[in-house]
Amino acid sequence: MSPTVEIPGLSFGATQTAVERAIAELRSGRPVVLEDQGQELLAIGVEALDANIAQGFAAVGQGLTRLVLPAPRLTRIGAPRSSAGTIALPDVDLARIETLALRIDGRIDAPVALATTLDVAVLHLLGFALVLPAAIVAPVSASALPHLMRVTKTEIDDFRASQVRSLRVVGRAPVPLEGALDTEFVVFRGGEGLRDQVAIVVGKPDLSGPVPVRLHSACLTGDLFGSLKCDCGDQLRDTVQRMARSSGGILLYLDQEGRGNGIANKMKAYHLQSQGFDTYEADAALGFDLDQRRFDFAAEMLRQLGVTAVEILTNNPQKIAALKAAGIEVAGDRRVLGRPTAENVRYLASKRDRAGHYIDFDALAARASD
């Protein structure tokens, strides 16, 4: 366990500090060391691998280096399973690693072993860093590589909860919007990795009863640029205007691009969709589950705003269940409709059929004809 900094007035818990530094290292393409009950593992994301790093892992691993892949990626390359697994890399061959971890036509070429708890912790850390969930790992001794960032499995396991506990308001101001002049933006720090989250308070919602609320995950392409591949921008603007026309409400704008995968991985998935994959098939080929998002921090944002009960505006049953599990009363739920387009109809159907979203195509067609 990393020590706590003991400076009077500047004492910080180790959990967030160690994991945040490890996230920064991995996003910068540098390896880190993970520790658990006397075991140590050198790890790096596959995307950062080059010939020099591969040579270093081969030297450190001494024939025990392995590739860690999540279940969706293993299933894609011909080894169906419900949990992460590892493939031995006695030679740390870059071409082989690329085929197994990155290429769409990759196929399994060796036995798959069950991933250890420390292997799985590596994948969780890569998820926090918003890089592809595929890692090269090698066992190391306690005295090896003292210059590298070190983090424990316990710190990784505790990270999400510590982020929720540290969530705080860092700025707020009135921001009049088109169709919603009486609107305040409230910025929270924390919740997901090293990112900020925003609550948009529309009007003066009555906090004594159920408050109309939408949890809206950021979508750069749809919200800002009007992408026709999704209905996110329509849902965002329609929700705010509906709240403004009624008794007000709160929209939480959450930095969870690409169902929690990050903008870079979203673009990789979009590339696969252009080749015929649906939205969930594309994510699975990259190694992602149906949805990486969590909403416990969204519930904490609502609590800090004084909200205890909501009428949630969503098509996603996962959001309803998540708020209930986090202790927020869900008094009701309403649908949010976007515009169907030739480019997004398969996306909407996939969300309905693969993830159980409440999407009524008759209602969408009626909206399109208005």
mmCIF file of N, CA, C and O in Angstrom, residues 286-330:
data_model
loop_
_atom_site.group_PDB
_atom_site.id
_atom_site.type_symbol
_atom_site.label_atom_id
_atom_site.label_comp_id
_atom_site.label_asym_id
_atom_site.label_seq_id
_atom_site.Cartn_x
_atom_site.Cartn_y
_atom_site.Cartn_z
ATOM 1 N N LEU A 286 -13.542 -4.611 -29.865
ATOM 2 C CA LEU A 286 -12.459 -3.861 -29.221
ATOM 3 C C LEU A 286 -12.191 -4.335 -27.795
ATOM 4 O O LEU A 286 -11.217 -3.901 -27.174
ATOM 5 N N GLY A 287 -13.072 -5.194 -27.267
ATOM 6 C CA GLY A 287 -12.875 -5.731 -25.932
ATOM 7 C C GLY A 287 -13.800 -5.167 -24.872
ATOM 8 O O GLY A 287 -13.641 -5.466 -23.690
ATOM 9 N N PHE A 288 -14.791 -4.368 -25.274
ATOM 10 C CA PHE A 288 -15.674 -3.725 -24.305
ATOM 11 C C PHE A 288 -16.975 -4.496 -24.123
ATOM 12 O O PHE A 288 -17.488 -5.102 -25.061
ATOM 13 N N ASP A 289 -17.534 -4.435 -22.907
ATOM 14 C CA ASP A 289 -18.852 -4.988 -22.635
ATOM 15 C C ASP A 289 -19.918 -4.077 -23.236
ATOM 16 O O ASP A 289 -19.603 -3.029 -23.813
ATOM 17 N N LEU A 290 -21.186 -4.448 -23.047
ATOM 18 C CA LEU A 290 -22.275 -3.662 -23.607
ATOM 19 C C LEU A 290 -22.217 -2.209 -23.153
ATOM 20 O O LEU A 290 -22.507 -1.298 -23.919
ATOM 21 N N ASP A 291 -21.868 -1.982 -21.906
ATOM 22 C CA ASP A 291 -21.891 -0.623 -21.368
ATOM 23 C C ASP A 291 -20.909 -0.549 -20.201
ATOM 24 O O ASP A 291 -20.999 -1.341 -19.256
ATOM 25 N N GLN A 292 -19.961 0.385 -20.256
ATOM 26 C CA GLN A 292 -18.952 0.523 -19.198
ATOM 27 C C GLN A 292 -19.349 1.546 -18.137
ATOM 28 O O GLN A 292 -18.631 1.739 -17.160
ATOM 29 N N ARG A 293 -20.493 2.205 -18.326
ATOM 30 C CA ARG A 293 -20.827 3.328 -17.459
ATOM 31 C C ARG A 293 -21.337 2.880 -16.089
ATOM 32 O O ARG A 293 -21.918 1.807 -15.946
ATOM 33 N N ARG A 294 -21.087 3.746 -15.104
ATOM 34 C CA ARG A 294 -21.665 3.611 -13.770
ATOM 35 C C ARG A 294 -22.311 4.952 -13.420
ATOM 36 O O ARG A 294 -21.885 5.999 -13.919
ATOM 37 N N PHE A 295 -23.314 4.900 -12.567
ATOM 38 C CA PHE A 295 -24.067 6.116 -12.276
ATOM 39 C C PHE A 295 -24.171 6.405 -10.777
ATOM 40 O O PHE A 295 -24.984 7.230 -10.361
ATOM 41 N N ASP A 296 -23.314 5.761 -9.963
ATOM 42 C CA ASP A 296 -23.351 6.041 -8.532
ATOM 43 C C ASP A 296 -22.965 7.486 -8.245
ATOM 44 O O ASP A 296 -23.519 8.133 -7.348
ATOM 45 N N PHE A 297 -22.012 8.027 -9.027
ATOM 46 C CA PHE A 297 -21.613 9.416 -8.797
ATOM 47 C C PHE A 297 -22.704 10.386 -9.238
ATOM 48 O O PHE A 297 -22.840 11.483 -8.700
ATOM 49 N N ALA A 298 -23.525 9.987 -10.229
ATOM 50 C CA ALA A 298 -24.648 10.831 -10.638
ATOM 51 C C ALA A 298 -25.647 10.954 -9.498
ATOM 52 O O ALA A 298 -26.200 12.040 -9.247
ATOM 53 N N ALA A 299 -25.873 9.860 -8.786
ATOM 54 C CA ALA A 299 -26.766 9.913 -7.635
ATOM 55 C C ALA A 299 -26.222 10.852 -6.562
ATOM 56 O O ALA A 299 -26.978 11.609 -5.934
ATOM 57 N N GLU A 300 -24.900 10.834 -6.359
ATOM 58 C CA GLU A 300 -24.299 11.725 -5.380
ATOM 59 C C GLU A 300 -24.421 13.181 -5.821
ATOM 60 O O GLU A 300 -24.645 14.075 -4.979
ATOM 61 N N MET A 301 -24.285 13.464 -7.119
ATOM 62 C CA MET A 301 -24.505 14.827 -7.608
ATOM 63 C C MET A 301 -25.913 15.291 -7.266
ATOM 64 O O MET A 301 -26.115 16.423 -6.795
ATOM 65 N N LEU A 302 -26.900 14.425 -7.485
ATOM 66 C CA LEU A 302 -28.280 14.787 -7.181
ATOM 67 C C LEU A 302 -28.462 15.050 -5.694
ATOM 68 O O LEU A 302 -29.124 16.019 -5.290
ATOM 69 N N ARG A 303 -27.869 14.205 -4.862
ATOM 70 C CA ARG A 303 -27.990 14.409 -3.421
ATOM 71 C C ARG A 303 -27.413 15.756 -3.007
ATOM 72 O O ARG A 303 -27.993 16.467 -2.179
ATOM 73 N N GLN A 304 -26.260 16.109 -3.573
ATOM 74 C CA GLN A 304 -25.647 17.387 -3.212
ATOM 75 C C GLN A 304 -26.462 18.577 -3.705
ATOM 76 O O GLN A 304 -26.333 19.684 -3.174
ATOM 77 N N LEU A 305 -27.300 18.358 -4.709
ATOM 78 C CA LEU A 305 -28.198 19.407 -5.188
ATOM 79 C C LEU A 305 -29.515 19.426 -4.416
ATOM 80 O O LEU A 305 -30.397 20.246 -4.710
ATOM 81 N N GLY A 306 -29.679 18.509 -3.461
ATOM 82 C CA GLY A 306 -30.881 18.478 -2.642
ATOM 83 C C GLY A 306 -31.983 17.603 -3.179
ATOM 84 O O GLY A 306 -33.134 17.668 -2.707
ATOM 85 N N VAL A 307 -31.678 16.737 -4.144
ATOM 86 C CA VAL A 307 -32.685 15.881 -4.771
ATOM 87 C C VAL A 307 -32.691 14.510 -4.100
ATOM 88 O O VAL A 307 -31.643 13.870 -3.971
ATOM 89 N N THR A 308 -33.856 14.055 -3.686
ATOM 90 C CA THR A 308 -33.979 12.715 -3.099
ATOM 91 C C THR A 308 -34.912 11.813 -3.901
ATOM 92 O O THR A 308 -34.863 10.588 -3.769
ATOM 93 N N ALA A 309 -35.767 12.411 -4.732
ATOM 94 C CA ALA A 309 -36.694 11.642 -5.564
ATOM 95 C C ALA A 309 -36.725 12.246 -6.953
ATOM 96 O O ALA A 309 -36.623 13.469 -7.119
ATOM 97 N N VAL A 310 -36.861 11.381 -7.980
ATOM 98 C CA VAL A 310 -36.799 11.864 -9.357
ATOM 99 C C VAL A 310 -37.908 11.251 -10.199
ATOM 100 O O VAL A 310 -38.445 10.179 -9.890
ATOM 101 N N GLU A 311 -38.255 11.962 -11.240
ATOM 102 C CA GLU A 311 -38.971 11.398 -12.378
ATOM 103 C C GLU A 311 -37.957 11.410 -13.511
ATOM 104 O O GLU A 311 -37.616 12.477 -14.026
ATOM 105 N N ILE A 312 -37.448 10.254 -13.871
ATOM 106 C CA ILE A 312 -36.304 10.201 -14.766
ATOM 107 C C ILE A 312 -36.749 10.171 -16.221
ATOM 108 O O ILE A 312 -37.696 9.468 -16.593
ATOM 109 N N LEU A 313 -36.081 10.961 -17.040
ATOM 110 C CA LEU A 313 -36.346 11.017 -18.474
ATOM 111 C C LEU A 313 -35.275 10.178 -19.167
ATOM 112 O O LEU A 313 -34.119 10.610 -19.301
ATOM 113 N N THR A 314 -35.629 8.985 -19.589
ATOM 114 C CA THR A 314 -34.641 8.077 -20.172
ATOM 115 C C THR A 314 -35.342 6.954 -20.927
ATOM 116 O O THR A 314 -36.526 6.664 -20.681
ATOM 117 N N ASN A 315 -34.599 6.333 -21.824
ATOM 118 C CA ASN A 315 -35.034 5.096 -22.478
ATOM 119 C C ASN A 315 -34.249 3.900 -21.959
ATOM 120 O O ASN A 315 -34.472 2.787 -22.414
ATOM 121 N N ASN A 316 -33.320 4.153 -21.040
ATOM 122 C CA ASN A 316 -32.340 3.150 -20.629
ATOM 123 C C ASN A 316 -32.694 2.565 -19.259
ATOM 124 O O ASN A 316 -32.580 3.255 -18.245
ATOM 125 N N PRO A 317 -33.089 1.296 -19.198
ATOM 126 C CA PRO A 317 -33.444 0.713 -17.894
ATOM 127 C C PRO A 317 -32.268 0.646 -16.933
ATOM 128 O O PRO A 317 -32.467 0.618 -15.713
ATOM 129 N N GLN A 318 -31.040 0.637 -17.445
ATOM 130 C CA GLN A 318 -29.866 0.592 -16.570
ATOM 131 C C GLN A 318 -29.783 1.848 -15.712
ATOM 132 O O GLN A 318 -29.404 1.791 -14.541
ATOM 133 N N LYS A 319 -30.130 2.995 -16.269
ATOM 134 C CA LYS A 319 -30.080 4.242 -15.510
ATOM 135 C C LYS A 319 -31.127 4.245 -14.395
ATOM 136 O O LYS A 319 -30.865 4.706 -13.278
ATOM 137 N N ILE A 320 -32.295 3.722 -14.689
ATOM 138 C CA ILE A 320 -33.345 3.639 -13.674
ATOM 139 C C ILE A 320 -32.884 2.755 -12.517
ATOM 140 O O ILE A 320 -32.972 3.132 -11.343
ATOM 141 N N ALA A 321 -32.356 1.578 -12.856
ATOM 142 C CA ALA A 321 -31.901 0.632 -11.835
ATOM 143 C C ALA A 321 -30.742 1.198 -11.026
ATOM 144 O O ALA A 321 -30.659 0.993 -9.811
ATOM 145 N N ALA A 322 -29.839 1.921 -11.695
ATOM 146 C CA ALA A 322 -28.656 2.450 -11.013
ATOM 147 C C ALA A 322 -29.033 3.501 -9.982
ATOM 148 O O ALA A 322 -28.479 3.527 -8.873
ATOM 149 N N LEU A 323 -29.968 4.391 -10.319
ATOM 150 C CA LEU A 323 -30.384 5.404 -9.345
ATOM 151 C C LEU A 323 -31.090 4.758 -8.157
ATOM 152 O O LEU A 323 -30.867 5.137 -7.000
ATOM 153 N N LYS A 324 -31.925 3.775 -8.424
ATOM 154 C CA LYS A 324 -32.593 3.071 -7.321
ATOM 155 C C LYS A 324 -31.566 2.400 -6.418
ATOM 156 O O LYS A 324 -31.659 2.478 -5.188
ATOM 157 N N ALA A 325 -30.571 1.738 -7.024
ATOM 158 C CA ALA A 325 -29.551 1.043 -6.243
ATOM 159 C C ALA A 325 -28.725 2.012 -5.411
ATOM 160 O O ALA A 325 -28.213 1.645 -4.345
ATOM 161 N N ALA A 326 -28.601 3.259 -5.891
ATOM 162 C CA ALA A 326 -27.819 4.264 -5.166
ATOM 163 C C ALA A 326 -28.644 5.009 -4.121
ATOM 164 O O ALA A 326 -28.146 5.940 -3.487
ATOM 165 N N GLY A 327 -29.908 4.616 -3.941
ATOM 166 C CA GLY A 327 -30.714 5.210 -2.882
ATOM 167 C C GLY A 327 -31.573 6.388 -3.288
ATOM 168 O O GLY A 327 -32.160 7.049 -2.427
ATOM 169 N N ILE A 328 -31.668 6.662 -4.597
ATOM 170 C CA ILE A 328 -32.540 7.730 -5.083
ATOM 171 C C ILE A 328 -33.915 7.136 -5.398
ATOM 172 O O ILE A 328 -34.006 6.133 -6.115
ATOM 173 N N GLU A 329 -34.955 7.743 -4.891
ATOM 174 C CA GLU A 329 -36.303 7.262 -5.198
ATOM 175 C C GLU A 329 -36.665 7.620 -6.645
ATOM 176 O O GLU A 329 -36.563 8.790 -7.048
ATOM 177 N N VAL A 330 -37.064 6.626 -7.428
ATOM 178 C CA VAL A 330 -37.512 6.864 -8.802
ATOM 179 C C VAL A 330 -39.029 6.751 -8.809
ATOM 180 O O VAL A 330 -39.595 5.654 -8.793
#
